[in-house]
XYZ file of C-alpha atoms in Angstrom:
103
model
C 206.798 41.699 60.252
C 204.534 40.470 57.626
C 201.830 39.266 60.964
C 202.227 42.046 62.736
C 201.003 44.383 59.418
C 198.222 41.715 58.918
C 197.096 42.558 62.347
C 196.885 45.903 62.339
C 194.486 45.266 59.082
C 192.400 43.448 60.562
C 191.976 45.937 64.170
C 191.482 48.713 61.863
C 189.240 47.330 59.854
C 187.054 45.895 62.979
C 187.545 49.362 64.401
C 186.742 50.548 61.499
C 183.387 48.825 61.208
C 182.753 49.819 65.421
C 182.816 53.188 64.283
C 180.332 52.717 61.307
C 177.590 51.041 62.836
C 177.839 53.710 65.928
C 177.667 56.324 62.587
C 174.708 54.671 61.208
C 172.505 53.986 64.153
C 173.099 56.508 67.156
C 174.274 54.233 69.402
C 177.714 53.320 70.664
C 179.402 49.719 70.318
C 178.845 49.246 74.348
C 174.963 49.993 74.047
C 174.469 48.125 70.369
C 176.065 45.052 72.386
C 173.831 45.466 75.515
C 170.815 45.598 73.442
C 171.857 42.401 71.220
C 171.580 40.789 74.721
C 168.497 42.003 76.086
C 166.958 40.827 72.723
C 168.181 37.698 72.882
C 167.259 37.243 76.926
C 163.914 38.232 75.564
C 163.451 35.789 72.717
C 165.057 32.868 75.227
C 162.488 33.810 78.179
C 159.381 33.389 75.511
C 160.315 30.696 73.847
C 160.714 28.470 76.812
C 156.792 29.096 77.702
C 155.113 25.959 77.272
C 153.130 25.963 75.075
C 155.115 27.883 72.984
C 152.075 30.395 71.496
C 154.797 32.850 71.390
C 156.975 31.739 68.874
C 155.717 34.131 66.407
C 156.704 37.100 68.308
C 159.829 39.073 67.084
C 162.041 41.217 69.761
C 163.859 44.761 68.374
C 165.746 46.590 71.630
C 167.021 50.163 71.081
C 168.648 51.498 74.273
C 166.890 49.043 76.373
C 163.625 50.317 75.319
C 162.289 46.577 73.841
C 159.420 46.682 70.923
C 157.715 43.494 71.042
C 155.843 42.660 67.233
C 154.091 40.038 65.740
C 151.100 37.423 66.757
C 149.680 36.842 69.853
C 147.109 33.635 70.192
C 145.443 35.489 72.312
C 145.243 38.602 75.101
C 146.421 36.717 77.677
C 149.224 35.781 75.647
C 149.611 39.141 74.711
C 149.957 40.411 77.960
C 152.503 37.762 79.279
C 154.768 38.457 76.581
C 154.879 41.790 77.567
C 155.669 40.737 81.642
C 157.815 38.080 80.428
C 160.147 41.206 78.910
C 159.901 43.523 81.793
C 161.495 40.742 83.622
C 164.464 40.741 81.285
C 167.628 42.543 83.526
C 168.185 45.960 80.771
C 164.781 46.022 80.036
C 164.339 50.062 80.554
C 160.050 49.814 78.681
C 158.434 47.561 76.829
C 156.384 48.548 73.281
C 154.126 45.672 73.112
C 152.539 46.018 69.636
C 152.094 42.335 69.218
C 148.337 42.030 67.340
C 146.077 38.920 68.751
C 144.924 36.249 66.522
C 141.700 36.084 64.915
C 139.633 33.186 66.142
């Protein structure tokens, strides 16, 4: 008896939690957990470019719409970051704010 009331606890309080992060930022658990993996598809995909001149680039995806931020080595860079992401399956546009680095 004791288990089974330990969990319950727990589900509710997971549930619980489900329901305050949908509260806080819009979105539902389903999309929060589809955009956790489009970020991390994205942040795989550029760090496997050799060379890696976009490590420095960090990924934020709301509702598949993926904002790309940081430092760029250069334009080119820049811009392959930016296919690199559209390439991504859930990618829905890509915000590519990443600034290039002074010579």
């Amino acid at each position: 008896m004791l288990k089974t009331v330990q969990t319950f606890l727990k589900i509710a309080v997971v549930m619980g939690l489900l329901v305050g992060c949908q509260s806080m930022t819009g979105q539902s658990t389903g999309d929060y957990v589809d955009d956790a993996s489009v970020t991390a598809a994205v942040k795989t995909k550029l760090a496997n470019q050799q060379p890696t001149s976009l490590s420095r680039v960090e990924v934020e995806t709301v509702k598949g719409v993926v904002h790309l931020m940081g430092v760029a080595k250069t334009e080119e860079d820049k811009a392959e970051a930016g296919r690199l992401t559209k390439q991504v399956k859930g990618v829905k546009r890509v915000d590519n704010d990443l600034k290039v680095q002074s010579p």
